[in-house]
Amino acid sequence: TRHPAQARQAWERSLQLDPTFVDALLNLAASYQEAGDWKQTWALLNRAEAAHPHSPEVWRRKGVAFFRGNDDVERARTAYL
């Protein structure tokens, strides 16, 4: 059984210990994305980008979010490239 609230608590705790921990930022963002909370999704993705601007995974996740959340194919393409 999935427990998104418990997962979010664990990722939040990880971020208290290390605010730039990219795995926690991205997984927490994905959790909010699945829940349809785009404000939290973008806040976390932007934090991940600020902390890890050269991470391919951060940019991949931003591309997915642009496509799914905004239907913004051009911004998704830019994030991927």
Tab-separated table of C-alpha atoms in Angstrom:
chain	number	residue	atom	x	y	z
A	1	THR	CA	0.000	0.000	0.000
A	2	ARG	CA	1.244	3.472	-0.838
A	3	HIS	CA	1.624	6.026	1.920
A	4	PRO	CA	2.284	9.401	0.263
A	5	ALA	CA	1.906	11.406	3.478
A	6	GLN	CA	4.517	9.287	5.250
A	7	ALA	CA	6.840	9.489	2.264
A	8	ARG	CA	6.505	13.280	2.216
A	9	GLN	CA	7.337	13.427	5.923
A	10	ALA	CA	10.489	11.381	5.350
A	11	TRP	CA	11.609	13.580	2.447
A	12	GLU	CA	10.876	16.737	4.471
A	13	ARG	CA	13.009	15.334	7.298
A	14	SER	CA	15.797	14.633	4.804
A	15	LEU	CA	15.606	18.252	3.660
A	16	GLN	CA	15.817	19.485	7.250
A	17	LEU	CA	19.101	17.598	7.521
A	18	ASP	CA	20.350	18.635	4.071
A	19	PRO	CA	18.292	21.328	2.288
A	20	THR	CA	20.052	20.622	-1.021
A	21	PHE	CA	19.606	16.819	-1.068
A	22	VAL	CA	18.548	16.424	-4.685
A	23	ASP	CA	16.863	13.030	-4.328
A	24	ALA	CA	14.573	14.331	-1.584
A	25	LEU	CA	13.794	17.518	-3.533
A	26	LEU	CA	12.909	15.606	-6.688
A	27	ASN	CA	10.937	12.835	-5.001
A	28	LEU	CA	8.982	15.325	-2.924
A	29	ALA	CA	8.279	17.358	-6.065
A	30	ALA	CA	7.071	14.199	-7.839
A	31	SER	CA	4.803	13.411	-4.919
A	32	TYR	CA	3.188	16.841	-5.084
A	33	GLN	CA	2.969	16.587	-8.874
A	34	GLU	CA	1.040	13.317	-8.572
A	35	ALA	CA	-1.299	15.034	-6.109
A	36	GLY	CA	-1.841	17.920	-8.544
A	37	ASP	CA	-0.204	20.505	-6.275
A	38	TRP	CA	1.711	22.432	-8.923
A	39	LYS	CA	2.673	25.307	-6.619
A	40	GLN	CA	4.630	22.939	-4.354
A	41	THR	CA	5.942	20.991	-7.340
A	42	TRP	CA	7.453	24.107	-8.917
A	43	ALA	CA	8.817	25.422	-5.624
A	44	LEU	CA	10.716	22.176	-5.081
A	45	LEU	CA	11.896	21.860	-8.680
A	46	ASN	CA	13.192	25.423	-8.559
A	47	ARG	CA	15.016	24.678	-5.293
A	48	ALA	CA	16.555	21.612	-6.925
A	49	GLU	CA	17.646	23.682	-9.922
A	50	ALA	CA	19.176	26.370	-7.699
A	51	ALA	CA	21.122	23.771	-5.716
A	52	HIS	CA	22.070	21.584	-8.692
A	53	PRO	CA	21.960	23.705	-11.868
A	54	HIS	CA	23.950	21.185	-13.915
A	55	SER	CA	21.993	18.084	-12.923
A	56	PRO	CA	20.489	16.346	-15.954
A	57	GLU	CA	17.867	14.722	-13.726
A	58	VAL	CA	16.679	18.089	-12.404
A	59	TRP	CA	16.223	19.359	-15.959
A	60	ARG	CA	14.522	16.147	-17.044
A	61	ARG	CA	12.031	16.449	-14.195
A	62	LYS	CA	11.403	20.108	-15.027
A	63	GLY	CA	10.755	19.143	-18.643
A	64	VAL	CA	8.237	16.518	-17.573
A	65	ALA	CA	6.523	19.028	-15.289
A	66	PHE	CA	6.336	21.675	-18.020
A	67	PHE	CA	4.745	19.137	-20.328
A	68	ARG	CA	2.326	17.582	-17.830
A	69	GLY	CA	1.478	20.619	-15.775
A	70	ASN	CA	1.332	23.330	-18.358
A	71	ASP	CA	1.010	21.563	-21.691
A	72	ASP	CA	3.944	23.790	-22.597
A	73	VAL	CA	5.761	21.668	-25.149
A	74	GLU	CA	8.254	24.389	-26.074
A	75	ARG	CA	9.362	24.964	-22.466
A	76	ALA	CA	9.521	21.201	-21.957
A	77	ARG	CA	11.761	20.886	-25.013
A	78	THR	CA	14.007	23.702	-23.740
A	79	ALA	CA	14.337	22.064	-20.317
A	80	TYR	CA	15.276	18.739	-21.896
A	81	LEU	CA	17.839	20.284	-24.206
